């Protein structure tokens, strides 16, 4: 079988060649969700040479890969919503609006929270453009699978794509994987779930078309709760007792259905994810049958899309130089090294408490809390920052700071810190990251100045 042998040799050679392939940048951002895109754009605009690595073929993270088509966290809660996130995140919303990809901010009847529904397909294009305009080098279809570490410094991220293994070297890395993958691979400290290791529920959102929107608009929250509760009591398959939400999306006629929740999924375990995905799609079909049969306006509804993947609210959280606590979020804490603001309430999806879908804890005072730079710096790795869902926070604080608006803000901040730090690796000043050093304040201060110059609210 000489032909087969030759092709095997050729493949082996190609694999060996790709193993030697070495990418390098000043800043490598891992993960192209809200936090990762913000970090990459901010760092590049501050002059850093940036490479962004993303496992899927598109950007946007849970906003595009898990049907989470509604930005939360850009505004404070209550009757007088005020913006808490601007800068790169604010610009993204403006670009989305200009591309007819989102609705103006709105507050659903009976809700205290202001959100921005958007179209994921438009968002994918807008995010591509933002990276290209900022001069970020983008590598899609590439997983980070490990880390090469010397002492407390990450030298390279190990990558895997269809072409085989590669390495990405950088002065500074920003872990925006949501799961703290890079930090975990590098041996950095992380936490997992609450005190018992219990994670927040995973959820499969899905969209339907063919809904009479005028009748949907008249459907009240108590009516939805009643219809779902009765179906559950009657033993309707896979229908949970908790009510859910319908979010009409702009322009396409799609309605987002947020009802499903599964408390048994571990987002780091492929077996668990497989079970969860299959179960969630069966649940989506059952909900659709229920809507068509009993919900006014849904008689002609058709399933449009699921996911495409199960939405994971929580896995690992990086343990940083500071761990933000839920109590500090609720009190509207202020920090001297503030680099971002969180304005979304604590929203915990956990064990059933009566019929509650989620438990909310609202922020007091001005309606927002500061996020300190130290919560974005890995405690025991000198050149690794983090942002978004896996920032350094307690289970409770993460349940607020994980939302996409806040992820845009913490991503923006991590990008500014990374740019300042990588500049520091070229010149002696300002300070490169490291163990507590006397000039850390100078580093935080330079990042704050850069953030203000880029329009961030801090
Ligand atoms: C069911 C559900 C409902 C939610 N509802 C809302 C809501 O209504 N509004 C809101 O604002 N937020 C909501 N959230 C929270 C929000 O979607 C996420 O917390 C937010 O997307 C976090 O942003 P991120 O950038 O940190 O992570 P993600 O959006 O998860 O992005 C992480 C990115 O990293 C990539 N990645 C991961 N691992 C690797 C790897 N090893 N190598 C390469 N790439 C990798 C992923 O593919 C992804 O693109 C919800 C979340 C869920 C799950």
PDB file of C-alpha atoms in Angstrom, residues 90-210:
ATOM      1  CA  UNK A  90     -20.742  51.369  24.213  1.00  0.00           C
ATOM      2  CA  UNK A  91     -19.209  51.708  20.751  1.00  0.00           C
ATOM      3  CA  UNK A  92     -20.143  48.089  19.957  1.00  0.00           C
ATOM      4  CA  UNK A  93     -23.805  48.787  20.809  1.00  0.00           C
ATOM      5  CA  UNK A  94     -23.729  51.932  18.627  1.00  0.00           C
ATOM      6  CA  UNK A  95     -22.261  49.971  15.712  1.00  0.00           C
ATOM      7  CA  UNK A  96     -24.874  47.262  16.194  1.00  0.00           C
ATOM      8  CA  UNK A  97     -27.632  49.878  16.178  1.00  0.00           C
ATOM      9  CA  UNK A  98     -26.235  51.456  12.990  1.00  0.00           C
ATOM     10  CA  UNK A  99     -26.250  47.987  11.385  1.00  0.00           C
ATOM     11  CA  UNK A 100     -29.923  47.521  12.466  1.00  0.00           C
ATOM     12  CA  UNK A 101     -28.764  44.701  14.739  1.00  0.00           C
ATOM     13  CA  UNK A 102     -30.293  45.820  18.047  1.00  0.00           C
ATOM     14  CA  UNK A 103     -33.238  47.582  19.639  1.00  0.00           C
ATOM     15  CA  UNK A 104     -32.960  50.672  21.842  1.00  0.00           C
ATOM     16  CA  UNK A 105     -32.551  49.808  25.538  1.00  0.00           C
ATOM     17  CA  UNK A 106     -35.857  48.636  26.977  1.00  0.00           C
ATOM     18  CA  UNK A 107     -37.404  47.485  30.235  1.00  0.00           C
ATOM     19  CA  UNK A 108     -40.026  44.722  30.056  1.00  0.00           C
ATOM     20  CA  UNK A 109     -43.282  45.355  31.924  1.00  0.00           C
ATOM     21  CA  UNK A 110     -42.872  44.298  35.551  1.00  0.00           C
ATOM     22  CA  UNK A 111     -39.077  44.192  35.333  1.00  0.00           C
ATOM     23  CA  UNK A 112     -36.613  46.528  37.060  1.00  0.00           C
ATOM     24  CA  UNK A 113     -33.860  45.775  34.560  1.00  0.00           C
ATOM     25  CA  UNK A 114     -32.974  47.511  31.303  1.00  0.00           C
ATOM     26  CA  UNK A 115     -31.633  45.318  28.495  1.00  0.00           C
ATOM     27  CA  UNK A 116     -30.638  45.591  24.816  1.00  0.00           C
ATOM     28  CA  UNK A 117     -31.965  42.733  22.599  1.00  0.00           C
ATOM     29  CA  UNK A 118     -29.813  42.087  19.518  1.00  0.00           C
ATOM     30  CA  UNK A 119     -29.445  39.893  16.457  1.00  0.00           C
ATOM     31  CA  UNK A 120     -26.554  37.427  16.758  1.00  0.00           C
ATOM     32  CA  UNK A 121     -25.842  37.199  13.016  1.00  0.00           C
ATOM     33  CA  UNK A 122     -25.432  40.979  12.784  1.00  0.00           C
ATOM     34  CA  UNK A 123     -23.328  40.957  15.963  1.00  0.00           C
ATOM     35  CA  UNK A 124     -20.899  38.416  14.473  1.00  0.00           C
ATOM     36  CA  UNK A 125     -20.217  40.781  11.531  1.00  0.00           C
ATOM     37  CA  UNK A 126     -19.937  43.879  13.744  1.00  0.00           C
ATOM     38  CA  UNK A 127     -17.396  42.153  16.003  1.00  0.00           C
ATOM     39  CA  UNK A 128     -15.328  40.989  12.991  1.00  0.00           C
ATOM     40  CA  UNK A 129     -15.224  44.611  11.822  1.00  0.00           C
ATOM     41  CA  UNK A 130     -14.264  46.004  15.221  1.00  0.00           C
ATOM     42  CA  UNK A 131     -11.274  43.665  15.457  1.00  0.00           C
ATOM     43  CA  UNK A 132     -10.179  44.371  11.894  1.00  0.00           C
ATOM     44  CA  UNK A 133     -10.489  48.154  12.372  1.00  0.00           C
ATOM     45  CA  UNK A 134      -8.379  47.966  15.542  1.00  0.00           C
ATOM     46  CA  UNK A 135      -5.688  45.895  13.794  1.00  0.00           C
ATOM     47  CA  UNK A 136      -6.119  42.788  15.961  1.00  0.00           C
ATOM     48  CA  UNK A 137      -4.810  39.539  14.442  1.00  0.00           C
ATOM     49  CA  UNK A 138      -7.572  36.957  14.662  1.00  0.00           C
ATOM     50  CA  UNK A 139      -7.230  33.186  14.803  1.00  0.00           C
ATOM     51  CA  UNK A 140     -10.551  31.323  14.705  1.00  0.00           C
ATOM     52  CA  UNK A 141     -11.112  27.532  14.862  1.00  0.00           C
ATOM     53  CA  UNK A 142      -8.244  27.244  17.331  1.00  0.00           C
ATOM     54  CA  UNK A 143      -8.460  25.857  20.866  1.00  0.00           C
ATOM     55  CA  UNK A 144      -6.083  26.719  23.674  1.00  0.00           C
ATOM     56  CA  UNK A 145      -5.264  23.326  25.179  1.00  0.00           C
ATOM     57  CA  UNK A 146      -2.345  23.966  27.543  1.00  0.00           C
ATOM     58  CA  UNK A 147       0.296  26.378  28.772  1.00  0.00           C
ATOM     59  CA  UNK A 148       4.073  26.441  28.849  1.00  0.00           C
ATOM     60  CA  UNK A 149       5.117  27.963  32.170  1.00  0.00           C
ATOM     61  CA  UNK A 150       8.464  29.033  33.655  1.00  0.00           C
ATOM     62  CA  UNK A 151       8.138  29.822  37.354  1.00  0.00           C
ATOM     63  CA  UNK A 152       5.271  32.312  37.606  1.00  0.00           C
ATOM     64  CA  UNK A 153       5.404  33.327  33.946  1.00  0.00           C
ATOM     65  CA  UNK A 154       3.405  31.861  31.081  1.00  0.00           C
ATOM     66  CA  UNK A 155       5.732  31.626  28.082  1.00  0.00           C
ATOM     67  CA  UNK A 156       3.265  30.219  25.567  1.00  0.00           C
ATOM     68  CA  UNK A 157      -0.274  28.995  25.149  1.00  0.00           C
ATOM     69  CA  UNK A 158      -0.515  25.573  23.520  1.00  0.00           C
ATOM     70  CA  UNK A 159      -2.976  25.651  20.619  1.00  0.00           C
ATOM     71  CA  UNK A 160      -4.790  22.954  18.675  1.00  0.00           C
ATOM     72  CA  UNK A 161      -6.560  23.320  15.345  1.00  0.00           C
ATOM     73  CA  UNK A 162      -7.290  21.072  12.366  1.00  0.00           C
ATOM     74  CA  UNK A 163      -3.705  21.759  11.304  1.00  0.00           C
ATOM     75  CA  UNK A 164      -2.354  20.184  14.497  1.00  0.00           C
ATOM     76  CA  UNK A 165      -0.565  21.704  17.497  1.00  0.00           C
ATOM     77  CA  UNK A 166       0.971  25.192  17.609  1.00  0.00           C
ATOM     78  CA  UNK A 167       2.224  27.610  20.247  1.00  0.00           C
ATOM     79  CA  UNK A 168       1.364  31.275  20.833  1.00  0.00           C
ATOM     80  CA  UNK A 169       4.027  33.246  22.723  1.00  0.00           C
ATOM     81  CA  UNK A 170       3.386  36.623  24.330  1.00  0.00           C
ATOM     82  CA  UNK A 171       4.541  39.013  27.018  1.00  0.00           C
ATOM     83  CA  UNK A 172       1.025  39.182  28.449  1.00  0.00           C
ATOM     84  CA  UNK A 173      -1.944  36.792  28.209  1.00  0.00           C
ATOM     85  CA  UNK A 174      -5.593  37.636  28.869  1.00  0.00           C
ATOM     86  CA  UNK A 175      -7.792  34.661  29.779  1.00  0.00           C
ATOM     87  CA  UNK A 176     -11.303  35.438  28.507  1.00  0.00           C
ATOM     88  CA  UNK A 177     -12.422  31.832  28.031  1.00  0.00           C
ATOM     89  CA  UNK A 178     -15.224  32.155  30.609  1.00  0.00           C
ATOM     90  CA  UNK A 179     -13.914  28.870  32.066  1.00  0.00           C
ATOM     91  CA  UNK A 180     -10.453  30.152  33.120  1.00  0.00           C
ATOM     92  CA  UNK A 181      -8.925  27.521  30.817  1.00  0.00           C
ATOM     93  CA  UNK A 182      -5.535  29.192  30.395  1.00  0.00           C
ATOM     94  CA  UNK A 183      -5.134  29.944  34.098  1.00  0.00           C
ATOM     95  CA  UNK A 184      -6.066  26.362  34.991  1.00  0.00           C
ATOM     96  CA  UNK A 185      -3.691  24.905  32.377  1.00  0.00           C
ATOM     97  CA  UNK A 186      -0.903  27.148  33.730  1.00  0.00           C
ATOM     98  CA  UNK A 187      -1.478  25.910  37.294  1.00  0.00           C
ATOM     99  CA  UNK A 188      -2.996  29.179  38.555  1.00  0.00           C
ATOM    100  CA  UNK A 189      -5.513  29.193  41.408  1.00  0.00           C
ATOM    101  CA  UNK A 190      -9.227  29.031  40.651  1.00  0.00           C
ATOM    102  CA  UNK A 191     -12.535  28.327  42.403  1.00  0.00           C
ATOM    103  CA  UNK A 192     -15.402  26.211  41.104  1.00  0.00           C
ATOM    104  CA  UNK A 193     -19.081  26.838  41.935  1.00  0.00           C
ATOM    105  CA  UNK A 194     -20.319  27.778  45.400  1.00  0.00           C
ATOM    106  CA  UNK A 195     -18.944  26.511  48.755  1.00  0.00           C
ATOM    107  CA  UNK A 196     -20.240  22.998  47.911  1.00  0.00           C
ATOM    108  CA  UNK A 197     -18.981  23.116  44.331  1.00  0.00           C
ATOM    109  CA  UNK A 198     -22.568  23.532  43.094  1.00  0.00           C
ATOM    110  CA  UNK A 199     -22.817  25.429  39.821  1.00  0.00           C
ATOM    111  CA  UNK A 200     -25.525  27.778  38.604  1.00  0.00           C
ATOM    112  CA  UNK A 201     -28.010  26.189  36.197  1.00  0.00           C
ATOM    113  CA  UNK A 202     -27.181  25.799  32.518  1.00  0.00           C
ATOM    114  CA  UNK A 203     -29.907  26.836  30.067  1.00  0.00           C
ATOM    115  CA  UNK A 204     -30.752  26.248  26.425  1.00  0.00           C
ATOM    116  CA  UNK A 205     -32.405  29.316  24.941  1.00  0.00           C
ATOM    117  CA  UNK A 206     -34.263  28.875  21.657  1.00  0.00           C
ATOM    118  CA  UNK A 207     -36.068  31.119  19.204  1.00  0.00           C
ATOM    119  CA  UNK A 208     -39.375  30.663  17.421  1.00  0.00           C
ATOM    120  CA  UNK A 209     -40.973  32.418  14.477  1.00  0.00           C
ATOM    121  CA  UNK A 210     -44.644  32.727  13.515  1.00  0.00           C
TER     122      UNK A 210
END
